[in-house]
Short mmCIF file of C-alpha atoms and ligand atoms in Angstrom, two decimals:
data_model
loop_
_atom_site.label_atom_id
_atom_site.label_comp_id
_atom_site.label_asym_id
_atom_site.label_seq_id
_atom_site.Cartn_x
_atom_site.Cartn_y
_atom_site.Cartn_z
CA MET O 1 69.77 57.84 129.84
CA LYS O 2 70.13 57.52 133.76
CA ASN O 3 73.55 55.89 133.22
CA LEU O 4 74.50 58.57 130.90
CA ILE O 5 73.52 61.19 133.49
CA ILE O 6 75.51 59.28 136.19
CA ALA O 7 78.63 59.13 133.79
CA LEU O 8 78.37 62.82 133.15
CA VAL O 9 78.06 63.70 136.84
CA PHE O 10 80.94 61.29 137.54
CA LEU O 11 83.05 62.93 134.72
CA SER O 12 82.45 66.42 135.84
CA LEU O 13 83.24 65.46 139.37
CA GLY O 14 86.32 63.67 138.30
CA PHE O 15 87.39 66.80 136.44
CA SER O 16 86.79 69.03 139.48
CA LEU O 17 88.52 66.66 141.88
CA LYS O 18 91.50 66.56 139.48
CA ALA O 19 91.67 70.26 139.14
CA GLN O 20 91.14 70.92 142.82
CA ASN O 21 93.74 68.44 143.76
CA TYR O 22 96.61 70.04 142.03
CA ILE O 23 99.55 69.73 144.30
CA PRO O 24 102.54 71.85 142.98
CA SER O 25 105.71 69.69 142.99
CA ALA O 26 108.68 70.77 145.19
CA SER O 27 110.50 72.06 142.16
CA ASN O 28 107.44 74.08 141.21
CA LEU O 29 107.19 75.66 144.71
CA LYS O 30 110.98 76.39 144.45
CA GLN O 31 110.50 78.09 141.05
CA ARG O 32 107.67 80.19 142.47
CA GLU O 33 110.08 81.38 145.20
CA TRP O 34 112.73 82.16 142.69
CA PHE O 35 110.06 84.08 140.62
CA SER O 36 108.93 86.12 143.54
CA ASP O 37 112.51 87.02 144.47
CA ALA O 38 113.20 88.00 140.89
CA ARG O 39 110.79 91.04 140.71
CA PHE O 40 111.72 92.20 137.25
CA GLY O 41 111.42 90.63 133.88
CA LEU O 42 111.46 91.67 130.18
CA PHE O 43 108.41 90.92 127.96
CA ILE O 44 109.11 90.74 124.32
CA HIS O 45 106.30 91.14 121.74
CA TRP O 46 107.97 90.55 118.33
CA GLY O 47 107.12 88.73 115.18
CA PRO O 48 105.93 89.30 111.66
CA PHE O 49 103.24 91.46 113.12
CA SER O 50 105.98 93.93 113.79
CA ILE O 51 106.46 94.67 110.11
CA PRO O 52 103.56 96.98 109.42
CA GLY O 53 104.51 99.12 112.54
CA SER O 54 100.93 99.14 113.90
CA GLY O 55 101.17 96.79 116.86
CA GLU O 56 100.52 93.16 117.34
CA TRP O 57 96.83 93.34 116.73
CA VAL O 58 97.36 94.66 113.09
CA MET O 59 95.74 91.62 111.50
CA ASN O 60 92.52 92.07 113.51
CA ASP O 61 92.52 95.90 113.48
CA ARG O 62 93.04 96.29 109.68
CA LYS O 63 90.58 93.45 108.96
CA LEU O 64 93.22 91.45 107.15
CA THR O 65 92.30 87.95 105.89
CA VAL O 66 94.55 84.82 106.59
CA HIS O 67 95.34 84.89 102.97
CA ASN O 68 96.64 88.40 102.81
CA TYR O 69 98.30 88.36 106.27
CA THR O 70 100.37 85.29 105.30
CA ASN O 71 102.27 87.50 103.00
CA LEU O 72 104.17 88.78 106.02
CA GLN O 73 105.92 85.43 106.26
CA ASP O 74 107.86 86.29 103.14
CA PHE O 75 109.17 89.61 104.55
CA PHE O 76 110.10 88.53 108.07
CA ASN O 77 113.92 88.65 107.97
CA PRO O 78 115.37 90.02 111.30
CA ILE O 79 118.84 90.45 110.24
CA ASP O 80 119.63 92.68 113.22
CA PHE O 81 118.39 90.17 115.87
CA ASN O 82 121.13 89.22 118.34
CA ALA O 83 120.03 86.89 121.09
CA ALA O 84 123.18 87.60 123.04
CA ALA O 85 122.50 91.33 123.00
CA TYR O 86 118.81 90.97 123.93
CA VAL O 87 119.84 88.87 126.97
CA SER O 88 122.67 91.11 128.00
CA MET O 89 120.33 94.17 127.68
CA ALA O 90 117.86 92.48 129.98
CA LYS O 91 120.49 91.52 132.52
CA ASN O 92 121.98 95.05 132.54
CA ALA O 93 118.54 96.36 133.22
CA GLY O 94 118.46 94.21 136.34
CA MET O 95 115.98 91.81 134.85
CA LYS O 96 116.04 88.22 135.94
CA TYR O 97 113.82 86.61 133.30
CA ILE O 98 112.43 87.04 129.89
CA THR O 99 108.98 86.25 128.69
CA LEU O 100 109.21 85.77 124.92
CA ILE O 101 106.23 85.68 122.57
CA THR O 102 106.38 82.19 121.00
CA ARG O 103 103.06 82.45 119.24
CA HIS O 104 100.65 85.54 119.35
CA HIS O 105 96.95 85.68 118.35
CA ASP O 106 98.10 86.00 114.61
CA GLY O 107 99.23 82.32 114.93
CA PHE O 108 102.82 82.74 113.81
CA SER O 109 105.20 80.33 115.52
CA MET O 110 108.60 81.75 116.35
CA TRP O 111 110.22 78.26 116.48
CA ASP O 112 110.77 75.21 114.30
CA THR O 113 107.42 73.66 114.83
CA LYS O 114 106.09 70.49 113.03
CA TYR O 115 102.55 71.63 113.55
CA SER O 116 102.18 74.65 111.58
CA ASP O 117 103.76 75.85 108.25
CA PHE O 118 103.26 79.55 109.43
CA ASN O 119 106.60 79.58 111.24
CA ILE O 120 109.98 81.12 111.45
CA MET O 121 111.64 78.37 109.35
CA ASN O 122 109.54 79.46 106.37
CA THR O 123 110.67 83.01 106.49
CA PRO O 124 113.72 84.21 104.64
CA TYR O 125 115.36 84.22 108.05
CA GLN O 126 115.02 80.44 108.63
CA LYS O 127 116.38 80.45 112.10
CA ASP O 128 114.70 79.15 115.28
CA ILE O 129 114.30 82.26 117.35
CA VAL O 130 112.99 80.37 120.43
CA LYS O 131 116.05 78.21 120.29
CA MET O 132 118.51 81.10 120.03
CA MET O 133 116.84 82.87 122.97
CA ALA O 134 116.73 79.77 125.02
CA ASP O 135 120.41 78.89 124.46
CA GLU O 136 121.49 82.37 125.24
CA CYS O 137 119.27 82.67 128.27
CA HIS O 138 120.72 79.46 129.70
CA LYS O 139 124.13 80.67 128.90
CA GLN O 140 123.79 84.03 130.60
CA GLY O 141 121.89 82.62 133.57
CA ILE O 142 118.50 84.34 132.93
CA GLN O 143 115.37 82.42 133.02
CA LEU O 144 113.01 81.96 129.99
CA TYR O 145 109.25 82.10 130.19
CA LEU O 146 107.15 81.43 127.19
CA TYR O 147 104.07 83.51 126.12
CA TYR O 148 101.61 81.30 124.22
CA SER O 149 98.32 82.47 122.84
CA LEU O 150 95.31 80.33 123.35
CA LEU O 151 93.51 82.38 120.75
CA ASP O 152 94.27 81.95 117.12
CA TRP O 153 93.09 84.34 114.33
CA ARG O 154 94.28 81.97 111.62
CA ARG O 155 93.37 78.30 112.41
CA GLU O 156 90.10 76.90 111.06
CA ASP O 157 89.78 74.58 114.08
CA TYR O 158 90.03 77.43 116.65
CA PRO O 159 86.41 77.96 117.69
CA HIS O 160 86.41 81.29 115.87
CA GLU O 161 82.57 81.43 115.45
CA THR O 162 82.24 82.18 119.12
CA GLY O 163 85.43 84.42 119.41
CA ARG O 164 85.03 88.03 120.14
CA THR O 165 88.06 88.83 117.80
CA GLY O 166 89.62 87.70 114.53
CA GLN O 167 86.32 87.92 112.78
CA TYR O 168 87.68 89.25 109.54
CA SER O 169 90.03 86.50 108.71
CA GLY O 170 87.87 84.91 106.25
CA ARG O 171 87.51 81.60 107.94
CA LYS O 172 84.47 79.44 107.19
CA GLY O 173 82.45 76.90 109.16
CA ASN O 174 82.83 76.15 112.74
CA GLY O 175 85.95 75.39 114.81
CA ASP O 176 86.77 72.00 116.22
CA TYR O 177 88.15 72.36 119.65
CA ALA O 178 89.22 68.81 120.11
CA SER O 179 91.52 69.19 116.99
CA TYR O 180 92.70 72.75 118.15
CA LEU O 181 93.54 71.36 121.65
CA GLN O 182 95.65 68.59 120.26
CA PHE O 183 97.44 71.21 118.21
CA MET O 184 98.16 73.33 121.18
CA LYS O 185 99.31 70.17 123.22
CA ASN O 186 101.62 69.12 120.41
CA GLN O 187 103.19 72.68 120.18
CA LEU O 188 103.51 72.95 123.85
CA THR O 189 105.21 69.58 124.08
CA GLU O 190 107.72 70.73 121.49
CA LEU O 191 108.34 74.01 123.49
CA LEU O 192 108.77 72.00 126.78
CA THR O 193 110.90 69.25 125.22
CA ASN O 194 113.35 70.92 122.91
CA TYR O 195 114.41 74.15 124.63
CA GLY O 196 115.77 73.14 128.01
CA LYS O 197 114.43 74.46 131.26
CA ILE O 198 111.47 76.76 130.87
CA GLY O 199 110.47 78.97 133.85
CA GLY O 200 106.84 79.21 132.96
CA VAL O 201 104.09 79.39 130.36
CA TRP O 202 102.22 82.73 129.99
CA PHE O 203 98.89 82.04 128.43
CA ASP O 204 96.73 84.81 126.84
CA GLY O 205 93.57 84.91 124.92
CA HIS O 206 91.10 83.10 127.18
CA TRP O 207 89.03 86.38 127.10
CA ASP O 208 88.17 85.91 123.53
CA GLN O 209 85.63 83.43 124.46
CA THR O 210 84.08 85.43 127.44
CA GLN O 211 81.50 88.21 127.42
CA PRO O 212 83.04 91.61 126.92
CA GLU O 213 84.84 93.22 129.93
CA GLY O 214 82.55 94.61 132.46
CA SER O 215 79.84 92.05 131.88
CA ALA O 216 78.61 90.18 135.02
CA ASP O 217 78.84 86.85 133.13
CA ARG O 218 82.54 85.84 133.22
CA SER O 219 82.02 82.35 131.85
CA SER O 220 83.72 80.99 128.83
CA ARG O 221 81.85 79.86 125.74
CA ILE O 222 84.04 76.98 125.32
CA ASP O 223 85.60 74.36 127.85
CA TRP O 224 89.26 74.94 127.25
CA LYS O 225 90.07 71.84 129.21
CA TYR O 226 92.79 73.42 131.11
CA ASP O 227 93.25 70.39 133.32
CA GLU O 228 94.68 68.60 130.25
CA ILE O 229 96.77 71.39 129.05
CA TYR O 230 98.12 72.21 132.55
CA SER O 231 98.71 68.56 133.63
CA LEU O 232 100.67 68.06 130.43
CA ILE O 233 102.98 70.97 131.12
CA HIS O 234 103.52 69.93 134.74
CA LYS O 235 104.17 66.37 133.55
CA LEU O 236 106.84 67.60 131.00
CA GLN O 237 108.51 70.00 133.31
CA PRO O 238 107.09 70.03 136.85
CA GLN O 239 108.76 73.33 137.90
CA CYS O 240 107.27 75.14 134.88
CA MET O 241 104.98 77.86 136.28
CA ILE O 242 101.65 78.36 134.56
CA GLY O 243 100.00 81.77 134.42
CA ASN O 244 96.84 82.57 132.46
CA ASN O 245 95.96 86.26 131.60
CA HIS O 246 92.27 85.45 131.81
CA HIS O 247 91.67 88.55 134.21
CA LEU O 248 89.89 86.17 136.45
CA THR O 249 90.53 84.68 139.87
CA PRO O 250 93.29 82.02 139.34
CA PHE O 251 92.15 78.56 138.21
CA ALA O 252 93.30 75.32 139.78
CA GLY O 253 96.64 74.27 138.36
CA GLU O 254 97.90 77.87 137.92
CA ASP O 255 101.14 78.86 139.63
CA PHE O 256 101.11 82.60 139.30
CA GLN O 257 98.73 85.41 138.69
CA MET O 258 99.16 88.29 136.43
CA PHE O 259 97.69 91.72 135.92
CA GLU O 260 97.76 93.70 132.69
CA ARG O 261 98.71 97.31 132.88
CA ASP O 262 97.50 97.39 136.46
CA LEU O 263 99.15 96.90 139.90
CA PRO O 264 97.35 94.11 141.96
CA GLY O 265 94.17 95.51 143.30
CA GLU O 266 93.84 98.35 140.86
CA ASN O 267 91.59 98.42 137.76
CA THR O 268 92.55 101.32 135.73
CA SER O 269 92.78 99.35 132.50
CA GLY O 270 89.21 98.05 132.87
CA LEU O 271 90.65 94.49 132.59
CA SER O 272 91.63 93.72 136.03
CA LEU O 273 88.49 92.66 137.77
CA GLN O 274 90.20 89.89 139.64
CA GLN O 275 91.32 89.97 143.23
CA ALA O 276 94.84 89.64 143.92
CA SER O 277 95.68 86.12 145.13
CA ASP O 278 97.28 85.93 148.70
CA LYS O 279 98.74 82.49 147.87
CA LEU O 280 100.28 82.81 144.40
CA PRO O 281 103.22 84.93 143.17
CA LEU O 282 102.01 88.04 141.41
CA GLU O 283 103.13 89.78 138.20
CA THR O 284 102.08 92.97 136.54
CA CYS O 285 102.91 93.64 132.89
CA GLU O 286 103.31 97.04 131.33
CA THR O 287 104.63 98.70 128.19
CA ILE O 288 107.30 101.28 127.91
CA SER O 289 105.32 103.12 125.20
CA ASN O 290 101.62 102.50 124.82
CA SER O 291 101.98 99.49 122.53
CA TRP O 292 103.12 95.97 123.05
CA GLY O 293 104.17 95.18 119.43
CA TYR O 294 106.30 97.71 117.38
CA ASN O 295 104.34 100.80 116.67
CA LEU O 296 105.81 103.44 114.37
CA SER O 297 103.53 106.23 115.54
CA ASP O 298 103.76 105.60 119.30
CA THR O 299 106.26 107.81 120.87
CA SER O 300 104.62 108.21 124.20
CA TYR O 301 107.54 106.69 126.15
CA LYS O 302 107.35 106.48 129.99
CA THR O 303 110.13 108.25 131.66
CA LYS O 304 112.78 106.37 133.60
CA THR O 305 111.28 107.98 136.80
CA GLN O 306 107.84 106.53 135.90
CA LEU O 307 109.34 103.03 135.30
CA ILE O 308 111.30 102.98 138.46
CA LYS O 309 108.29 104.12 140.41
CA MET O 310 106.18 101.40 138.74
CA LEU O 311 108.80 98.83 139.77
CA VAL O 312 108.93 100.11 143.34
CA LYS O 313 105.02 100.10 143.66
CA ALA O 314 104.76 96.63 142.23
CA SER O 315 107.46 95.41 144.63
CA SER O 316 105.64 97.02 147.58
CA LEU O 317 102.48 95.13 146.60
CA GLY O 318 104.41 91.91 146.38
CA ALA O 319 104.30 91.77 142.62
CA ASN O 320 106.95 91.52 139.84
CA LEU O 321 107.08 93.95 137.00
CA LEU O 322 107.19 92.42 133.48
CA LEU O 323 108.21 95.40 131.30
CA ASN O 324 107.66 95.14 127.64
CA ILE O 325 109.63 96.02 124.46
CA GLY O 326 108.32 95.73 121.00
CA PRO O 327 111.43 95.42 118.78
CA MET O 328 111.54 96.66 115.25
CA PRO O 329 110.86 94.16 112.35
CA SER O 330 114.67 93.92 111.79
CA GLY O 331 115.23 92.80 115.32
CA LYS O 332 116.77 96.05 116.30
CA VAL O 333 115.61 97.40 119.79
CA GLN O 334 114.75 101.04 119.45
CA PRO O 335 117.14 103.32 121.41
CA GLU O 336 114.30 104.75 123.53
CA PHE O 337 113.85 101.29 124.98
CA GLN O 338 117.51 100.49 125.38
CA ASP O 339 118.06 103.82 127.15
CA ARG O 340 115.34 103.49 129.61
CA LEU O 341 116.23 99.89 130.38
CA ALA O 342 119.86 100.87 131.02
CA ALA O 343 118.64 103.70 133.27
CA VAL O 344 116.51 101.40 135.40
CA GLY O 345 119.53 98.92 135.61
CA GLU O 346 121.82 101.74 136.86
CA TRP O 347 119.13 102.55 139.59
CA LEU O 348 118.87 98.87 140.61
CA ASN O 349 122.70 98.64 140.95
CA ILE O 350 122.34 101.09 143.92
CA TYR O 351 118.84 100.28 145.14
CA GLY O 352 118.40 96.58 144.15
CA GLU O 353 118.61 95.55 147.84
CA SER O 354 115.27 97.22 148.48
CA ILE O 355 113.59 95.37 145.41
CA TYR O 356 114.90 91.91 144.99
CA SER O 357 113.74 89.21 147.42
CA THR O 358 111.59 91.60 149.23
CA LYS O 359 108.01 90.98 150.24
CA ALA O 360 105.01 93.35 150.14
CA GLY O 361 105.01 96.18 152.70
CA PHE O 362 102.87 96.16 155.87
CA ILE O 363 100.93 99.12 154.38
CA LYS O 364 99.58 99.71 150.86
CA PRO O 365 101.27 102.59 148.84
CA GLN O 366 100.69 105.92 150.39
CA PRO O 367 100.65 109.37 148.64
CA TRP O 368 104.26 109.75 149.84
CA GLY O 369 105.53 106.45 148.57
CA SER O 370 105.51 102.75 149.60
CA ILE O 371 107.31 100.02 151.62
CA THR O 372 109.04 96.81 150.85
CA GLN O 373 110.50 94.52 153.52
CA LYS O 374 113.08 91.80 153.96
CA GLU O 375 114.09 89.97 157.12
CA ASN O 376 114.87 92.61 159.84
CA LYS O 377 114.77 95.53 157.34
CA VAL O 378 111.93 97.79 156.26
CA TYR O 379 112.66 99.92 153.20
CA VAL O 380 110.62 103.02 153.23
CA HIS O 381 110.51 104.29 149.53
CA VAL O 382 109.99 108.11 149.71
CA LEU O 383 108.82 108.71 146.12
CA ASP O 384 107.18 112.08 146.66
CA PRO O 385 108.73 113.89 149.51
CA LYS O 386 106.34 116.89 149.75
CA ASN O 387 106.58 117.46 153.57
CA SER O 388 109.64 117.53 155.80
CA SER O 389 108.55 114.38 157.49
CA ILE O 390 106.42 111.35 156.70
CA LEU O 391 104.29 109.35 159.11
CA VAL O 392 104.31 105.59 158.89
CA ASP O 393 101.18 104.16 160.69
CA LYS O 394 100.59 100.79 162.28
CA THR O 395 104.17 99.81 162.41
CA PRO O 396 104.14 96.06 163.22
CA PHE O 397 107.50 95.87 164.90
CA LYS O 398 108.79 96.40 168.38
CA LYS O 399 111.66 98.77 167.84
CA ILE O 400 113.76 100.53 165.24
CA THR O 401 117.40 99.99 165.95
CA LYS O 402 118.87 102.14 163.13
CA ALA O 403 117.50 104.33 160.27
CA TYR O 404 119.57 105.46 157.34
CA LEU O 405 119.57 106.18 153.64
CA LEU O 406 120.18 103.22 151.53
CA LYS O 407 122.18 105.22 149.06
CA ASP O 408 125.02 106.47 151.36
CA LYS O 409 124.17 105.01 154.75
CA LYS O 410 123.63 108.59 156.12
CA PRO O 411 121.58 108.41 159.32
CA VAL O 412 118.01 109.57 159.15
CA LYS O 413 116.13 110.99 162.14
CA PHE O 414 112.92 109.35 163.32
CA LEU O 415 110.50 109.18 166.12
CA SER O 416 108.72 105.98 166.88
CA LYS O 417 105.89 105.87 169.48
CA ASN O 418 102.80 103.67 169.95
CA GLY O 419 103.11 101.99 166.54
CA HIS O 420 103.53 105.27 164.75
CA THR O 421 106.88 106.19 163.16
CA GLU O 422 107.68 109.66 161.97
CA ILE O 423 110.67 109.89 159.63
CA TYR O 424 112.16 113.31 159.24
CA THR O 425 113.04 113.60 155.69
CA GLY O 426 114.25 116.85 154.22
CA PHE O 427 114.74 114.66 151.23
CA SER O 428 115.98 115.62 147.97
CA THR O 429 113.21 116.14 145.35
CA GLU O 430 115.87 115.36 142.71
CA GLU O 431 116.04 111.77 143.74
CA ILE O 432 113.55 109.30 142.12
CA ASP O 433 113.19 107.40 145.31
CA ASN O 434 114.73 108.33 148.71
CA VAL O 435 115.04 104.84 150.23
CA VAL O 436 115.20 104.81 154.00
CA VAL O 437 116.33 101.62 155.63
CA LEU O 438 114.80 100.83 159.11
CA GLU O 439 116.55 98.04 160.84
CA ILE O 440 114.02 96.61 163.17
CA LEU O 441 113.42 94.18 166.07
CA ASN O 442 110.32 92.25 165.77
O1 LIG Z 1 95.84 90.80 123.19
C1 LIG Z 1 97.00 90.74 124.03
C2 LIG Z 1 97.86 91.81 123.77
O2 LIG Z 1 98.32 91.85 122.38
C3 LIG Z 1 99.12 91.65 124.50
O3 LIG Z 1 99.75 90.38 124.34
C4 LIG Z 1 98.74 91.72 125.99
C5 LIG Z 1 99.88 91.55 127.09
O4 LIG Z 1 99.38 91.44 128.36
N1 LIG Z 1 97.69 90.71 126.39
C6 LIG Z 1 96.49 90.70 125.43
C7 LIG Z 1 95.49 91.52 125.89
O5 LIG Z 1 94.96 91.11 127.15
#
């Protein structure tokens, strides 16, 4: 007994030492830098769950059993899918990476996997979507990140008996996490071996095993053994960034932190209880309508102005914006999404300098707007020019040598005194963002 206790203490110590000791490789650090500079990515929620037009949670929401849900496999035939067009659309929107759903909570694999029959090769379409996207991303020079659900509403070995969701699937008995973990490792090995360079893996579903949001107890009912999963990924592709949408402070081994429908530091969604990391790159993900997966009745599209302001605010907090589309079951991207993406791209063609490769502003977003910075330039984003001047407090630089509008280089008047800078605006309320560049001496 004594030996067993010593062994257990040793094992747990071993685990924590291993987890604490994660030292990102040089290529991983480089990838993190690339990611932070990228600022804008495309999230794609798409798969057989798109067919009913009720979002990606349809299996859970309509209480569908595994048996009935599996019928969708026979109908998924996205004849309008065109990887080249998807990647070009993202590039024209000014996006630098794509985060693709490879397997969502319904357990459908969008690639040719040996480890599950519920996959794209067993649909009438019979083409590996992850491969087509990966090839096209590599060809067009955009990076590919892979969304992978830790939660599975389908598999018997997923610990469904302790899960908060997926309780109408008709599964019997208890899960077997050792078996499920092996399955995930096998699939992740395929994804990180057969599809070229992968920028990162975006995990989701951890929260299925925690107490409901808002509860003080944030512990998980199962030990996910992240040290095993994360070290496998970093062994297969050291640069590959790991992020986990667990809504908690990042765990050891993670390379970026994400926020869902919230800017870092906000919690309007009720999900974002975590503090923003000051060490890891940050990302916030949002939808264009209200749904992630295709939803026939959701027409609440955000305007291009709202989307641009979101991108600006995320950048001014040092975070990327991962903006979602939920394509139609046919693979067609609805025009409402296409138009908005194109409009943000047009805006970035002019104002990209104030977004890409910038860091967070020296002050948090203000009622008038927010700030991004790069080298000797401060970009003052006047998003809401109510008054004829704006006051920027606590300016941490010695001197402003020049102030002008980014759009046309027209000089802007300012008064800088004792660490306070007043910028005289008279800005156009027609503009989404009047970007004033301050060239500074530190
Ligand atoms: O349940 C998922 C949801 O379907 C979607 O994928 C989002 C994206 O951030 N994440 C989960 C909810 O937290």
